[in-house]
Amino acid sequence: MCRGITDQDIKDAIENGAESYREIRDLLDLGTCCGRCAPEARAIISEELAEIAARISVAA
């Protein structure tokens, strides 16, 4: 991804409490140039949040 932001950077932000594209955008300065990375970043965020939700529901 641009600005040197990796998939792992996004995943780490979620593990550290970020819960939305907006939070991650502000935290990592993601998608602030041309925005071409936004769809891929949103997909990664959605996948990670879905995995967390699945783990929580299994644990409950």
mmCIF file of C-alpha atoms in Angstrom:
data_model
loop_
_atom_site.group_PDB
_atom_site.id
_atom_site.type_symbol
_atom_site.label_atom_id
_atom_site.label_comp_id
_atom_site.label_asym_id
_atom_site.label_seq_id
_atom_site.Cartn_x
_atom_site.Cartn_y
_atom_site.Cartn_z
ATOM 1 C CA MET A 1 0.000 0.000 0.000
ATOM 2 C CA CYS A 2 1.118 3.574 -0.461
ATOM 3 C CA ARG A 3 2.952 5.583 2.188
ATOM 4 C CA GLY A 4 4.569 2.323 3.260
ATOM 5 C CA ILE A 5 1.435 1.226 5.127
ATOM 6 C CA THR A 6 1.164 -2.540 5.108
ATOM 7 C CA ASP A 7 -1.668 -4.965 5.701
ATOM 8 C CA GLN A 8 -0.008 -5.779 9.012
ATOM 9 C CA ASP A 9 -0.026 -2.112 10.029
ATOM 10 C CA ILE A 10 -3.806 -2.111 9.551
ATOM 11 C CA LYS A 11 -4.202 -5.376 11.464
ATOM 12 C CA ASP A 12 -2.039 -4.048 14.283
ATOM 13 C CA ALA A 13 -4.149 -0.897 14.520
ATOM 14 C CA ILE A 14 -7.269 -3.043 14.876
ATOM 15 C CA GLU A 15 -5.611 -5.193 17.545
ATOM 16 C CA ASN A 16 -4.789 -1.990 19.398
ATOM 17 C CA GLY A 17 -8.417 -0.874 19.435
ATOM 18 C CA ALA A 18 -9.201 0.840 16.137
ATOM 19 C CA GLU A 19 -12.711 -0.112 15.045
ATOM 20 C CA SER A 20 -13.328 1.719 11.779
ATOM 21 C CA TYR A 21 -11.770 2.855 8.533
ATOM 22 C CA ARG A 22 -11.946 6.436 9.793
ATOM 23 C CA GLU A 23 -9.984 5.632 12.958
ATOM 24 C CA ILE A 24 -7.335 3.758 10.984
ATOM 25 C CA ARG A 25 -7.185 6.490 8.350
ATOM 26 C CA ASP A 26 -6.517 9.082 11.030
ATOM 27 C CA LEU A 27 -4.053 6.887 12.907
ATOM 28 C CA LEU A 28 -1.983 5.780 9.906
ATOM 29 C CA ASP A 29 -2.642 8.648 7.461
ATOM 30 C CA LEU A 30 -4.177 6.041 5.189
ATOM 31 C CA GLY A 31 -5.971 6.938 1.961
ATOM 32 C CA THR A 32 -5.234 10.630 2.224
ATOM 33 C CA CYS A 33 -3.464 11.042 -1.127
ATOM 34 C CA CYS A 34 -5.390 9.680 -4.090
ATOM 35 C CA GLY A 35 -7.558 7.179 -2.203
ATOM 36 C CA ARG A 36 -6.834 4.225 -4.505
ATOM 37 C CA CYS A 37 -5.862 2.120 -1.489
ATOM 38 C CA ALA A 38 -9.145 2.788 0.347
ATOM 39 C CA PRO A 39 -11.154 -0.152 -1.090
ATOM 40 C CA GLU A 40 -8.410 -2.661 -0.287
ATOM 41 C CA ALA A 41 -7.902 -1.158 3.174
ATOM 42 C CA ARG A 42 -11.654 -1.300 3.865
ATOM 43 C CA ALA A 43 -11.679 -4.977 2.841
ATOM 44 C CA ILE A 44 -8.804 -5.776 5.215
ATOM 45 C CA ILE A 45 -10.532 -3.916 8.024
ATOM 46 C CA SER A 46 -13.824 -5.721 7.423
ATOM 47 C CA GLU A 47 -12.111 -9.120 7.363
ATOM 48 C CA GLU A 48 -10.218 -8.448 10.576
ATOM 49 C CA LEU A 49 -13.271 -7.138 12.420
ATOM 50 C CA ALA A 50 -15.302 -10.154 11.228
ATOM 51 C CA GLU A 51 -12.608 -12.523 12.537
ATOM 52 C CA ILE A 52 -12.633 -10.770 15.906
ATOM 53 C CA ALA A 53 -16.426 -10.950 16.075
ATOM 54 C CA ALA A 54 -16.316 -14.663 15.225
ATOM 55 C CA ARG A 55 -13.768 -15.332 17.957
ATOM 56 C CA ILE A 56 -15.880 -13.453 20.482
ATOM 57 C CA SER A 57 -19.055 -15.347 19.571
ATOM 58 C CA VAL A 58 -17.262 -18.708 19.812
ATOM 59 C CA ALA A 59 -15.834 -17.781 23.201
ATOM 60 C CA ALA A 60 -19.231 -16.711 24.543
#
